[in-house]
Short mmCIF file of C-alpha atoms in Angstrom, two decimals:
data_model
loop_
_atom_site.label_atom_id
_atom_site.label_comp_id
_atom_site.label_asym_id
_atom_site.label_seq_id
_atom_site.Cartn_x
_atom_site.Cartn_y
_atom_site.Cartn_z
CA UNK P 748 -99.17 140.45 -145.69
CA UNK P 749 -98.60 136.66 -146.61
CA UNK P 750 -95.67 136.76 -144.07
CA UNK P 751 -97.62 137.71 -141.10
CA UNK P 752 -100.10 135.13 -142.33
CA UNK P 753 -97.58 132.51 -142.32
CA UNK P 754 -96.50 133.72 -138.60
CA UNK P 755 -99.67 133.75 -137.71
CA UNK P 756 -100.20 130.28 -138.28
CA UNK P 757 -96.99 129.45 -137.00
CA UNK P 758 -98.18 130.39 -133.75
CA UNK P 759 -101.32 128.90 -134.48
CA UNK P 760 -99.58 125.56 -134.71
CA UNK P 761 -97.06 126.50 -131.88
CA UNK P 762 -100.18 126.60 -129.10
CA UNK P 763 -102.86 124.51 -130.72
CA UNK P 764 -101.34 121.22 -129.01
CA UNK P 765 -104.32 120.68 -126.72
CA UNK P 766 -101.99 117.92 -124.63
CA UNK P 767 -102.64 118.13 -121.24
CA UNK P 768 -100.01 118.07 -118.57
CA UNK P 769 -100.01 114.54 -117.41
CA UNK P 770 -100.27 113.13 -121.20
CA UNK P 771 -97.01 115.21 -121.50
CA UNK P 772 -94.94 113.41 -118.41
CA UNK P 773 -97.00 110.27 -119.22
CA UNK P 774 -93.89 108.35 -119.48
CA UNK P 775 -92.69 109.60 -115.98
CA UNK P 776 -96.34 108.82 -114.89
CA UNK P 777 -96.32 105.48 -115.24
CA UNK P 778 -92.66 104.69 -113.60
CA UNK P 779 -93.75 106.41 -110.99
CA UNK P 780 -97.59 104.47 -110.35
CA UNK P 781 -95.66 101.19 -111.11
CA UNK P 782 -93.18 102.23 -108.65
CA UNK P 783 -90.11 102.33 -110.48
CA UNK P 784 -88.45 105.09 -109.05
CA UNK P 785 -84.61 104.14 -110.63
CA UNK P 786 -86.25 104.69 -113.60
CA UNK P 787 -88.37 107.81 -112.87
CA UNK P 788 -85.06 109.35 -111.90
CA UNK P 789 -83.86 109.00 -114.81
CA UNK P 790 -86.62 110.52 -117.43
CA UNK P 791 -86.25 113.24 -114.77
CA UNK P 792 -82.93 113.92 -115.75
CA UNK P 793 -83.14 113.54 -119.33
CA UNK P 794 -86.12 115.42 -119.94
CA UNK P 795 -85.15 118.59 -121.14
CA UNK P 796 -89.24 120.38 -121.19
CA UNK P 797 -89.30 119.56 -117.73
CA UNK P 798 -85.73 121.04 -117.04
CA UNK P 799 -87.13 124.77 -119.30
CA UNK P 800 -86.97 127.83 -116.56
CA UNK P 801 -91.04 127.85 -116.68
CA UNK P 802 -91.20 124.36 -115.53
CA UNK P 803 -88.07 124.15 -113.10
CA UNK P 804 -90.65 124.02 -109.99
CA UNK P 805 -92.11 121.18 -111.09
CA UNK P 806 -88.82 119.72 -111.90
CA UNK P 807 -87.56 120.13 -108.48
CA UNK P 808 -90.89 118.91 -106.58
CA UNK P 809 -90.85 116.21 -108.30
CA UNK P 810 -87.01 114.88 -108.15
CA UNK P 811 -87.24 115.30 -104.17
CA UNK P 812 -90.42 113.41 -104.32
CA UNK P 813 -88.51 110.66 -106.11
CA UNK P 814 -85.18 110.62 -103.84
CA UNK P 815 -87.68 110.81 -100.99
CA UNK P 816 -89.03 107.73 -102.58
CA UNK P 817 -85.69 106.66 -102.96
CA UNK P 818 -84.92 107.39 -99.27
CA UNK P 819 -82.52 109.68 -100.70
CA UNK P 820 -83.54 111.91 -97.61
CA UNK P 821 -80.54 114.87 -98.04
CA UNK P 822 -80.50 114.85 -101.78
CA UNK P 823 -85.01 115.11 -101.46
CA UNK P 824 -84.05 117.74 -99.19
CA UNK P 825 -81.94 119.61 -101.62
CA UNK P 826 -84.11 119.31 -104.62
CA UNK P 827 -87.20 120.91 -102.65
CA UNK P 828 -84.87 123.70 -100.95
CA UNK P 829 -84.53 124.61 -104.75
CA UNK P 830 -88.82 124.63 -105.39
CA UNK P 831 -88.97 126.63 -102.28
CA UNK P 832 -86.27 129.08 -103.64
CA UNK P 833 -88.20 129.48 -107.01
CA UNK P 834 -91.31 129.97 -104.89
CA UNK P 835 -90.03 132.43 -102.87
CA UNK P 836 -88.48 134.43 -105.41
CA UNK P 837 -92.23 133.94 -107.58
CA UNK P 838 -93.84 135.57 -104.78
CA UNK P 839 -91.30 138.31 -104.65
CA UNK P 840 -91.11 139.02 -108.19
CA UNK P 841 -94.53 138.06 -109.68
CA UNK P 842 -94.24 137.55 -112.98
CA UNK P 843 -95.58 139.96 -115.47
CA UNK P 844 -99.13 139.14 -116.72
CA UNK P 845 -99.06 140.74 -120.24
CA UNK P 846 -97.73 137.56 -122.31
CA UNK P 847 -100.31 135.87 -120.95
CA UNK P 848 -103.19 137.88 -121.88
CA UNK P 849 -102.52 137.70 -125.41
CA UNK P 850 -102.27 133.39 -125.23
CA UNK P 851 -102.80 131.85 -122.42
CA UNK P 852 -100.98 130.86 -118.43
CA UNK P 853 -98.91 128.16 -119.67
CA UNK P 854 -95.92 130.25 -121.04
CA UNK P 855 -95.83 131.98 -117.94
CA UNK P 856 -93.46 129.84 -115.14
CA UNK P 857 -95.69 127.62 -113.20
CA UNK P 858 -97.64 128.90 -109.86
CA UNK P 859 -97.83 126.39 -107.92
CA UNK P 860 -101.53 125.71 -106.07
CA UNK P 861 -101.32 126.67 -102.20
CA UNK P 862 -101.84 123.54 -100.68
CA UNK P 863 -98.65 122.40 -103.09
CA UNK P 864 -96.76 125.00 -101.01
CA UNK P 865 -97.20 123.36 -98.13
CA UNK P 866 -96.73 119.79 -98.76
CA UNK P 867 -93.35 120.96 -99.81
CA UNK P 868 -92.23 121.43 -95.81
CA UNK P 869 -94.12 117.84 -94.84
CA UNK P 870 -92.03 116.29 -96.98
CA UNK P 871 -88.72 117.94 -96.03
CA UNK P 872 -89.92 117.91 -92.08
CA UNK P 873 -90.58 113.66 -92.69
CA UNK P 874 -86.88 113.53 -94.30
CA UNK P 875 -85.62 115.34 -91.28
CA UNK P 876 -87.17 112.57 -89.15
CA UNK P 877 -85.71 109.79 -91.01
CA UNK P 878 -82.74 111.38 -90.47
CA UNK P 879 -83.21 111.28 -86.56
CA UNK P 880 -83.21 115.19 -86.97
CA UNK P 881 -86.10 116.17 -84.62
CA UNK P 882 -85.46 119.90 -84.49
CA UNK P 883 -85.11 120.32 -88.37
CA UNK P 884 -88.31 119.00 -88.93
CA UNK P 885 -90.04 120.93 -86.30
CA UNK P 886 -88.48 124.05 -88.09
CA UNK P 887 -90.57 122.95 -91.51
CA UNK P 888 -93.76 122.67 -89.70
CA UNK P 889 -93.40 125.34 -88.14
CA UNK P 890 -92.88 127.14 -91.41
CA UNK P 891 -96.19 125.59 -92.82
CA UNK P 892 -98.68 128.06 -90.46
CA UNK P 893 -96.26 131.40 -91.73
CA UNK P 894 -96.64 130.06 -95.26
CA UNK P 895 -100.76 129.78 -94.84
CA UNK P 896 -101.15 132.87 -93.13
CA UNK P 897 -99.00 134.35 -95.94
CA UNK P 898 -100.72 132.66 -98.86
CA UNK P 899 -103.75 133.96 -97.39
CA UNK P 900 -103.21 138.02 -96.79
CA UNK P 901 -102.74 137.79 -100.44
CA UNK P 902 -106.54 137.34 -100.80
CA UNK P 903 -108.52 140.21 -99.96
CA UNK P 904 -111.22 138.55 -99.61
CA UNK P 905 -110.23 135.64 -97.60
CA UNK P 906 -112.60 133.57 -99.33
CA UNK P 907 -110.63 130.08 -99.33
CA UNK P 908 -111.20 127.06 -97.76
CA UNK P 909 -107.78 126.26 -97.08
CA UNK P 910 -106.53 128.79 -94.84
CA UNK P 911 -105.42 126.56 -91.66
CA UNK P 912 -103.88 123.12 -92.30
CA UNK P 913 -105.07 120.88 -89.02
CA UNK P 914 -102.61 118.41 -90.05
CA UNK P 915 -99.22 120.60 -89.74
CA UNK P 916 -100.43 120.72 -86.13
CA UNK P 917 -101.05 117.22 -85.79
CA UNK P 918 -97.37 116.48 -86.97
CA UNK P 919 -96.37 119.40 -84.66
CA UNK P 920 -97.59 117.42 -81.90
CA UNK P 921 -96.62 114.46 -82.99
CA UNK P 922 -92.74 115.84 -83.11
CA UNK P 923 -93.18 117.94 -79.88
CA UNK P 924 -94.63 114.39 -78.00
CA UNK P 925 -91.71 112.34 -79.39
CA UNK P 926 -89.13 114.87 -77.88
CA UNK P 927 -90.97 115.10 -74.58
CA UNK P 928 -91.78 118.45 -74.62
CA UNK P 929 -95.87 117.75 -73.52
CA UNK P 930 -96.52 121.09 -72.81
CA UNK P 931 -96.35 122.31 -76.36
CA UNK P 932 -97.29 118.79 -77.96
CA UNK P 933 -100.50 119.32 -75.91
CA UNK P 934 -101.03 122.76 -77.14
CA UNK P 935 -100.34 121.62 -80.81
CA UNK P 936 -102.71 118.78 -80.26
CA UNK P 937 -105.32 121.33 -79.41
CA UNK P 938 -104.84 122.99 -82.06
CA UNK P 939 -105.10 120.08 -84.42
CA UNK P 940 -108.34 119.37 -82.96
CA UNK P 941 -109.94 122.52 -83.12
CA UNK P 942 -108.73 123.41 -86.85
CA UNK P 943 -110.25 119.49 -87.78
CA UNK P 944 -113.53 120.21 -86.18
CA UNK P 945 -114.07 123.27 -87.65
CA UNK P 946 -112.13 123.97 -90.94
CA UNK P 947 -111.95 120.45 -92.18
CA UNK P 948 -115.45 119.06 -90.84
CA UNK P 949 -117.30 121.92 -92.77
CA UNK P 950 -115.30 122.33 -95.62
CA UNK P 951 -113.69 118.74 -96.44
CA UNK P 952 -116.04 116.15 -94.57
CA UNK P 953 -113.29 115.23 -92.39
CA UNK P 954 -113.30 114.98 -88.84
CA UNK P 955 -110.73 114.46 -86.00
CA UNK P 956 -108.54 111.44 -85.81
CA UNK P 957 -109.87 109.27 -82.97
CA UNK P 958 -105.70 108.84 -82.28
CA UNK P 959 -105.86 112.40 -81.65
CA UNK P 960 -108.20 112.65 -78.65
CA UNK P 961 -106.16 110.03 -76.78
CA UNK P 962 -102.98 111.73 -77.41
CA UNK P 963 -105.01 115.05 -76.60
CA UNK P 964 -105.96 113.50 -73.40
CA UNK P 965 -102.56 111.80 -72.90
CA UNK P 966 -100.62 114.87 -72.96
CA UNK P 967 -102.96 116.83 -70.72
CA UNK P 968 -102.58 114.09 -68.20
CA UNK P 969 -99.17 114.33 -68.31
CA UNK P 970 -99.12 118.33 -68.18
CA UNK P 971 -101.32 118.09 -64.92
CA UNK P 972 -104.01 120.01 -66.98
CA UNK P 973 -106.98 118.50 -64.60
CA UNK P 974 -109.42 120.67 -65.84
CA UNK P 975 -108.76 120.41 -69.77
CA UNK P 976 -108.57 116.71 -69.19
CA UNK P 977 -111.65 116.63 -67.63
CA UNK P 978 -113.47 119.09 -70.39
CA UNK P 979 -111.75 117.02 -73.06
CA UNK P 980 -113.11 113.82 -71.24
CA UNK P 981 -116.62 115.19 -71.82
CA UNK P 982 -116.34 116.33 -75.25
CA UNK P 983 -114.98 112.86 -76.55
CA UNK P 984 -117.18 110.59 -74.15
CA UNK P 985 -114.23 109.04 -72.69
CA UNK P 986 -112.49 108.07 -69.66
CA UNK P 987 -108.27 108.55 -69.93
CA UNK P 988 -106.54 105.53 -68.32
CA UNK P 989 -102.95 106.69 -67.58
CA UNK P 990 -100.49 104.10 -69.77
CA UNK P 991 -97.14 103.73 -68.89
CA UNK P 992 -94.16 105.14 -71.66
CA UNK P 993 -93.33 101.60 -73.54
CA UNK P 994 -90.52 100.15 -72.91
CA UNK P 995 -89.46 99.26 -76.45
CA UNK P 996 -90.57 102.67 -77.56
CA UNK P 997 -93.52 103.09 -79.76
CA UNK P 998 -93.93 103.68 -83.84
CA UNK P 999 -95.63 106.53 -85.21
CA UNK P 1000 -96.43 105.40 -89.35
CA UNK P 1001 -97.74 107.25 -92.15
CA UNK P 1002 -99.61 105.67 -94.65
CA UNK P 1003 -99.34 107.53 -97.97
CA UNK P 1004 -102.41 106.08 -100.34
CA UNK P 1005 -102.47 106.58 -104.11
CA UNK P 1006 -102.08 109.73 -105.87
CA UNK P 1007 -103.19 113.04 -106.70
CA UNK P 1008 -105.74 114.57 -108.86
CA UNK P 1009 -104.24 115.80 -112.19
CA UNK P 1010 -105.76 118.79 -113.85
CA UNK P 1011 -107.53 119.03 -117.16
CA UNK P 1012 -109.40 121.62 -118.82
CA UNK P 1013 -112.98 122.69 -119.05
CA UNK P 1014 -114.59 125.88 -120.87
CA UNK P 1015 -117.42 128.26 -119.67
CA UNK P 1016 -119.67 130.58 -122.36
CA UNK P 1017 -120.27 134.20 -120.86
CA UNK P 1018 -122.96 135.88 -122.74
CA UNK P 1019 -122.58 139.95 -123.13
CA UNK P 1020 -125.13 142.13 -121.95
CA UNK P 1021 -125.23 145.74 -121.56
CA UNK P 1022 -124.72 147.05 -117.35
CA UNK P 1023 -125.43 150.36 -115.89
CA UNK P 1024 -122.82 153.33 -116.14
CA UNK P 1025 -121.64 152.26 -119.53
CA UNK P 1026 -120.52 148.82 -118.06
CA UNK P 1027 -120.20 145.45 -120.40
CA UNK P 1028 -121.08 142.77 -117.79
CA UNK P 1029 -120.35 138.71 -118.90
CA UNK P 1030 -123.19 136.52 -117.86
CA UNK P 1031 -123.30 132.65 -117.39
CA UNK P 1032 -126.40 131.66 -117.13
CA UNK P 1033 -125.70 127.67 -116.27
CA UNK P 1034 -123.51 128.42 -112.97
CA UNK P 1035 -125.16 132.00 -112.89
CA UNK P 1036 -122.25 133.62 -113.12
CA UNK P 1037 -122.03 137.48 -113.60
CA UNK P 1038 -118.90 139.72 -114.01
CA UNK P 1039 -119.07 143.68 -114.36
CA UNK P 1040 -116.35 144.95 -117.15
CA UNK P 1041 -115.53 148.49 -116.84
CA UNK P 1042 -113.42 150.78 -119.03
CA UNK P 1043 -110.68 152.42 -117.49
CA UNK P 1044 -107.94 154.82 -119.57
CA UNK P 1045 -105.82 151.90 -120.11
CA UNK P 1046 -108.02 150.47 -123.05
CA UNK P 1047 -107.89 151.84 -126.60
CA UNK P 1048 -110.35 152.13 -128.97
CA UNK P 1049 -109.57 149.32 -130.90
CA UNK P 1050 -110.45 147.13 -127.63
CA UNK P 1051 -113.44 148.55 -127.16
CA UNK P 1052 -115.07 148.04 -130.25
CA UNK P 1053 -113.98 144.64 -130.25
CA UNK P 1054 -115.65 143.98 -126.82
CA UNK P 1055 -118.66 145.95 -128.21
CA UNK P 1056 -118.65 143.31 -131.10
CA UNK P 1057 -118.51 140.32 -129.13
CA UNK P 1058 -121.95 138.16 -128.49
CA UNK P 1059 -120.28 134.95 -126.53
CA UNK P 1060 -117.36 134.86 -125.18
CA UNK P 1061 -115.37 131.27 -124.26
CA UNK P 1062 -113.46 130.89 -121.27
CA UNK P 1063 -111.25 127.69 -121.12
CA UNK P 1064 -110.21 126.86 -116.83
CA UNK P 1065 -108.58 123.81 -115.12
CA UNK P 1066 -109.95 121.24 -113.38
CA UNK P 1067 -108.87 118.57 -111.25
CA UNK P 1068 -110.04 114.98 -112.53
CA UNK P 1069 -109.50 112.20 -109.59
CA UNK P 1070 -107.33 109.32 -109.84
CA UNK P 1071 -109.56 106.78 -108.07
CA UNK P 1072 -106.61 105.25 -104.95
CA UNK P 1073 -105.79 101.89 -104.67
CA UNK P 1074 -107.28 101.08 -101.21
CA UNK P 1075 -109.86 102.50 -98.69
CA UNK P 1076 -108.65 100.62 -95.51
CA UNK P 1077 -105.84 100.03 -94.25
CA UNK P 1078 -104.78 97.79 -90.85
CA UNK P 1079 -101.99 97.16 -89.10
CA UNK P 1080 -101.58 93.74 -87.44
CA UNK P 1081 -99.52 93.28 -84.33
CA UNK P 1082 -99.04 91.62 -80.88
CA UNK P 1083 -102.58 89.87 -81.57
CA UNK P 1084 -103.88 93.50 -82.41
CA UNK P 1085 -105.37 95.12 -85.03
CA UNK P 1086 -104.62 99.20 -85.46
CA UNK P 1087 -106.19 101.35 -88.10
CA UNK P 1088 -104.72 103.72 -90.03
CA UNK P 1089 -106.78 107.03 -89.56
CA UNK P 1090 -107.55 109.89 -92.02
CA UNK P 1091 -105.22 112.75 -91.35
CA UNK P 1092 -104.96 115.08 -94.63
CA UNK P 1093 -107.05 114.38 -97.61
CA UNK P 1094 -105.21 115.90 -100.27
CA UNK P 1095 -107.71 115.37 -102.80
CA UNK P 1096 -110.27 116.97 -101.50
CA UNK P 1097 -108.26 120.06 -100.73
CA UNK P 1098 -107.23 120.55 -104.19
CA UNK P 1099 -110.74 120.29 -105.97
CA UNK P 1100 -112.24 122.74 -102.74
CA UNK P 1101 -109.03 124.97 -103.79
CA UNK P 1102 -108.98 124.93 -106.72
CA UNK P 1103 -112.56 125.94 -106.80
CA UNK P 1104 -112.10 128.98 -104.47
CA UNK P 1105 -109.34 129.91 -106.64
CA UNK P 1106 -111.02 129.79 -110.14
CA UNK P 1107 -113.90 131.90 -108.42
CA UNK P 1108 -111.26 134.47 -108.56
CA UNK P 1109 -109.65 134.38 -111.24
CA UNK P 1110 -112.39 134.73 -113.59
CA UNK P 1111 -112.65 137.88 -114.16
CA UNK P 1112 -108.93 138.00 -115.20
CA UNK P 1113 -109.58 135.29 -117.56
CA UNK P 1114 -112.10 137.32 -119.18
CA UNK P 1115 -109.65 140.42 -119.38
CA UNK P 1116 -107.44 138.19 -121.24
CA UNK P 1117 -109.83 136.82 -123.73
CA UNK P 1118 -110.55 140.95 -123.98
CA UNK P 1119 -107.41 141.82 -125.03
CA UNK P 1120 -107.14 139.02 -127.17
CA UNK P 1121 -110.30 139.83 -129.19
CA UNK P 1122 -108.95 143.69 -129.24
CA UNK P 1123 -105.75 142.12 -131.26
CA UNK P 1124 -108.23 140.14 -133.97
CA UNK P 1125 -110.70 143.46 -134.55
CA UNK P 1126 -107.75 145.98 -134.85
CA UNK P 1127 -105.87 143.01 -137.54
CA UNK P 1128 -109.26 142.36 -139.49
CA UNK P 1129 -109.57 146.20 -139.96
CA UNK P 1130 -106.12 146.03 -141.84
CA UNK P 1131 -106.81 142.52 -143.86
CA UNK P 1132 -110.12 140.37 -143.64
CA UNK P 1133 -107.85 137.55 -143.73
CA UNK P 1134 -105.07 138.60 -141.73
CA UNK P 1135 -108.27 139.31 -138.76
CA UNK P 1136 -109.16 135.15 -140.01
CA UNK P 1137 -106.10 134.07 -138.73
CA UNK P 1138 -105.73 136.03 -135.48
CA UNK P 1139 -109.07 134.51 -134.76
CA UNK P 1140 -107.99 131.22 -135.28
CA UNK P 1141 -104.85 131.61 -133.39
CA UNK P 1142 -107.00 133.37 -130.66
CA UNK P 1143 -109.66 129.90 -130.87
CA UNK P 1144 -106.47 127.94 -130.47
CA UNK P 1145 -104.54 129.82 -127.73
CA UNK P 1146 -107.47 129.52 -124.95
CA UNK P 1147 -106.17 126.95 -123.31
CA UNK P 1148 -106.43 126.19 -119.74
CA UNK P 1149 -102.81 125.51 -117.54
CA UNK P 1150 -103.13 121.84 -116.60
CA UNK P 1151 -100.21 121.74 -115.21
CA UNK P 1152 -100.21 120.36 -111.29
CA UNK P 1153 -97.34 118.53 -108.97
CA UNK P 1154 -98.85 114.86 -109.79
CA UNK P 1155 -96.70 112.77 -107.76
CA UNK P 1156 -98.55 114.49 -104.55
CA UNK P 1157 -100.66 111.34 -102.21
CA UNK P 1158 -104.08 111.04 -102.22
CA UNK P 1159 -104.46 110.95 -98.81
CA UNK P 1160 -102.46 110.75 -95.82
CA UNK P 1161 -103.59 108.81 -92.99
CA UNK P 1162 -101.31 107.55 -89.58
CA UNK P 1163 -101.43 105.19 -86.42
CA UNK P 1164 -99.65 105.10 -83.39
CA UNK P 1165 -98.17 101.87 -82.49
CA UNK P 1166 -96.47 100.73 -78.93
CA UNK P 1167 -93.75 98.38 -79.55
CA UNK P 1168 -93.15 94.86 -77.45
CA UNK P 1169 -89.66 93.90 -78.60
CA UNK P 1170 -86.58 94.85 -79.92
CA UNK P 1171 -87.34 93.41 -83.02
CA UNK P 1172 -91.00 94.14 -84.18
CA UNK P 1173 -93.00 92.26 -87.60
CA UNK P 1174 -95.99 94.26 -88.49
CA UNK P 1175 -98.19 93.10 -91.04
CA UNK P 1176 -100.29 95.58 -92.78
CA UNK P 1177 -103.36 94.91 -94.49
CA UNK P 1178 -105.04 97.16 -96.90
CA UNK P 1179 -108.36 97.08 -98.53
CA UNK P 1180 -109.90 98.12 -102.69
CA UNK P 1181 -112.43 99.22 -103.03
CA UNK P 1182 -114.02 96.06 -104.71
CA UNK P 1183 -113.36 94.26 -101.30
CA UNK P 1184 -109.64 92.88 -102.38
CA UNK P 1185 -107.38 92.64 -100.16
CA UNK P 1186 -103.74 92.90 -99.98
CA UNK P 1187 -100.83 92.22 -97.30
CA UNK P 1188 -97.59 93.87 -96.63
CA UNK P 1189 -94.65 93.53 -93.92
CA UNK P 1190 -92.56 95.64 -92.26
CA UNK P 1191 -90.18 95.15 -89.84
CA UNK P 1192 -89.01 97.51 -86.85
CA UNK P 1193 -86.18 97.64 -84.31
CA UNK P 1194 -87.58 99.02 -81.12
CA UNK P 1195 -85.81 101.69 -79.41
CA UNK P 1196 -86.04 102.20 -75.44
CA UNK P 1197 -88.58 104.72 -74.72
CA UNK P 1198 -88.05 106.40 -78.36
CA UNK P 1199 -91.01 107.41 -80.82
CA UNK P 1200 -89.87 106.30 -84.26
CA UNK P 1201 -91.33 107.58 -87.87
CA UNK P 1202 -91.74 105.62 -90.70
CA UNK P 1203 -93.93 106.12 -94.17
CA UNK P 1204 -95.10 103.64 -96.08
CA UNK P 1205 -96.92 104.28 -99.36
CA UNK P 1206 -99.30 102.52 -101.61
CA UNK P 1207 -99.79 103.33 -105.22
#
């Protein structure tokens, strides 16, 4: 008996580390917010929890965000070809549930969040463009809409916010436009337009880009679409004055602003009340919450007296806590012009509405799991009063929420389109805190005759 106490509170001591993700990688954290990406690389390398099989995804998103970084564009590339790999395999193979249900998610391999998915192929499709490889990168967009519609028959329900991304169809366009194909960059544009007005508007306060319209109207100009022009003309309040293709080319730039939310943990008390039909249902009364628990002939008898037992049950789930971004505006300043950057993907706001949606979920599972846990501590205190002591402890200890997250994700994504003068080009860009400070940058571009050029910059 005194040995399984002492493993007992072994494991009690093995899971009680209430650390959250980001206090774990803190060191990698900070390279990265300094921007010290040499050195980022290599804490990456060296750090062998990171490099365990149940963290490998977030090993591998995160060195291709880094070489990205880096512009390292091929070896960025490579390391998120290996995330999608694990990701496709994960959704293959799910992992089995039952180790989890007697501690908690994080010994399972990581899941990454849906919207992570996706920002996987935007990264590889803006490597691609770097790279002058226009068809590569359409190929990744393009993959973005099979993932979502994927990600989403997986929900029977389809009760999640996030089920078209407006800005995959934006950078479709944008792609499409650059290679002259307007036919399809106008229908992409559309697209864009409609999924921002309606998905995004309602469920992430975001509108369309105002760079949209005109490229909306642009293309359907240039299509001979009279009547769409003429519709979209109404809709926007605008009259389209046909510009001619500059010379110099023009400069399509990203503006990637801060970082990512990072996910900590937060707990919910169910109260057990008695249902109809023999049912156990788990009421919250703050967030009035209510989940049905019925027996089925998987459960023993042991499990069911312990859920008869139970008065309050605690439920420990992952949140998202902000990281406030650096700036709110941002300009660029050239040829005696000012052009702002526009809002284009607001990654923040997706996760939090996500992660939401998903939790809503996933509740009842967590309760399951706190179940079967509780089955474990009534059948060991039959046995031993103190053996059923430190199962509850360990039980206490081991609800812990999975705060892991990919934390080297933007905050927000914004873009302008820019028409170059010259062959050589000296934009200044201007960006704005929130307490009113402001802050200048340069960048400097080699036009290209009648050629749309990509470039990111990022602020963190």
């Amino acid at each position: 008996m005194n040995r399984k106490l002492l493993y007992l509170l072994g494991l009690l001591v093995l899971f009680s580390g209430c650390a959250t993700w980001h206090n774990r990688t803190a060191a990698f954290q900070t390279a990265v917010s300094k921007g010290e990406f040499e050195q980022a690389d290599k804490l990456l390398h060296k750090d062998k929890q990171m490099a365990r099989s149940k963290n490998r995804i977030l090993l591998y998103l995160n060195q291709g965000y880094v070489d990205f970084m880096l512009n390292r564009y091929k070896e960025s590339n490579a390391a998120f070809e290996q995330a999608e790999m694990l990701m496709d395999e994960m959704r293959r193979h799910p992992a089995a549930q039952a180790a989890s249900l007697l501690s908690n998610p994080q010994i399972l391999p990581y899941k990454p969040e849906d919207f992570e998915i996706i920002t996987v192929n935007f990264y590889k499709a803006m490597n691609y463009l770097q790279m002058g490889e226009m068809e590569e990168a359409l190929v990744e967009v393009r993959k973005i809409n099979i993932k979502l519609n994927q990600l989403n028959d997986k929900y029977p329900d389809h009760k999640n916010r996030y089920q078209r991304d407006a800005f995959a169809h934006l950078l479709m366009g944008l792609i499409y436009d650059a290679s002259g194909n307007y036919n399809d960059a106008f229908i992409a544009y559309r697209n864009a337009y409609e999924t921002y007005e309606s998905d995004y508007l309602k469920n992430f306060g975001m509108g369309a880009p105002s760079q949209l319209k005109f490229d909306l109207l642009r293309t359907a100009y240039r299509c001979g679409f009279t009547s769409e022009l003429k519709q979209y003309e109404t809709d926007f309040g605008l009259t389209y004055q046909p510009q001619p293709v500059p010379e110099n080319g023009e400069l399509v730039l990203f503006w990637l602003n801060g970082l990512g939310p990072v996910k900590s943990e937060w707990s919910l008390e169910f109260v057990k009340q008695k249902g109809e039909g023999g049912a156990i249902v788990f009421h919250n009364a703050e967030y009035g919450l209510t989940f049905p628990f019925f027996w089925t002939s998987g459960y023993s008898e042991k499990e069911k007296n312990a859920l008869a037992d139970l008065k309050v049950v605690r439920v420990a789930f992952p949140k998202y806590v902000e990281r406030p971004s650096p700036y709110t505006q941002g300009t660029v300043q050239y040829d005696n012009a000012n052009y702002p950057f526009e809002l284009a993907e607001d990654i923040n706001q997706i996760a939090f509405k996500t992660l939401h949606d998903r939790m809503m979920r996933e509740m009842a599972t967590s309760l399951l799991r706190l179940a079967a846990k509780q089955g474990v501590e009534y059948a060991a205190s039959k046995q031993n009063e103190w053996l059923g002591f430190a199962v509850g402890l360990v039980n206490a200890f081991t609800e812990k929420a999975d705060t892991r997250n990919w934390q080297t994700l933007p905050n927000t994504i914004s873009y302008i389109r820019i028409p170059l003068k010259s062959s050589e080009n000296k934009l200044m860009l201007h960006f704005t805190s929130p307490q009113g400070q402001t802050s200048t940058e340069e960048i400097n571009v080699g036009g290209k005759k009648k050629t749309t050029q990509f470039r990111v910059f990022s602020t963190l």
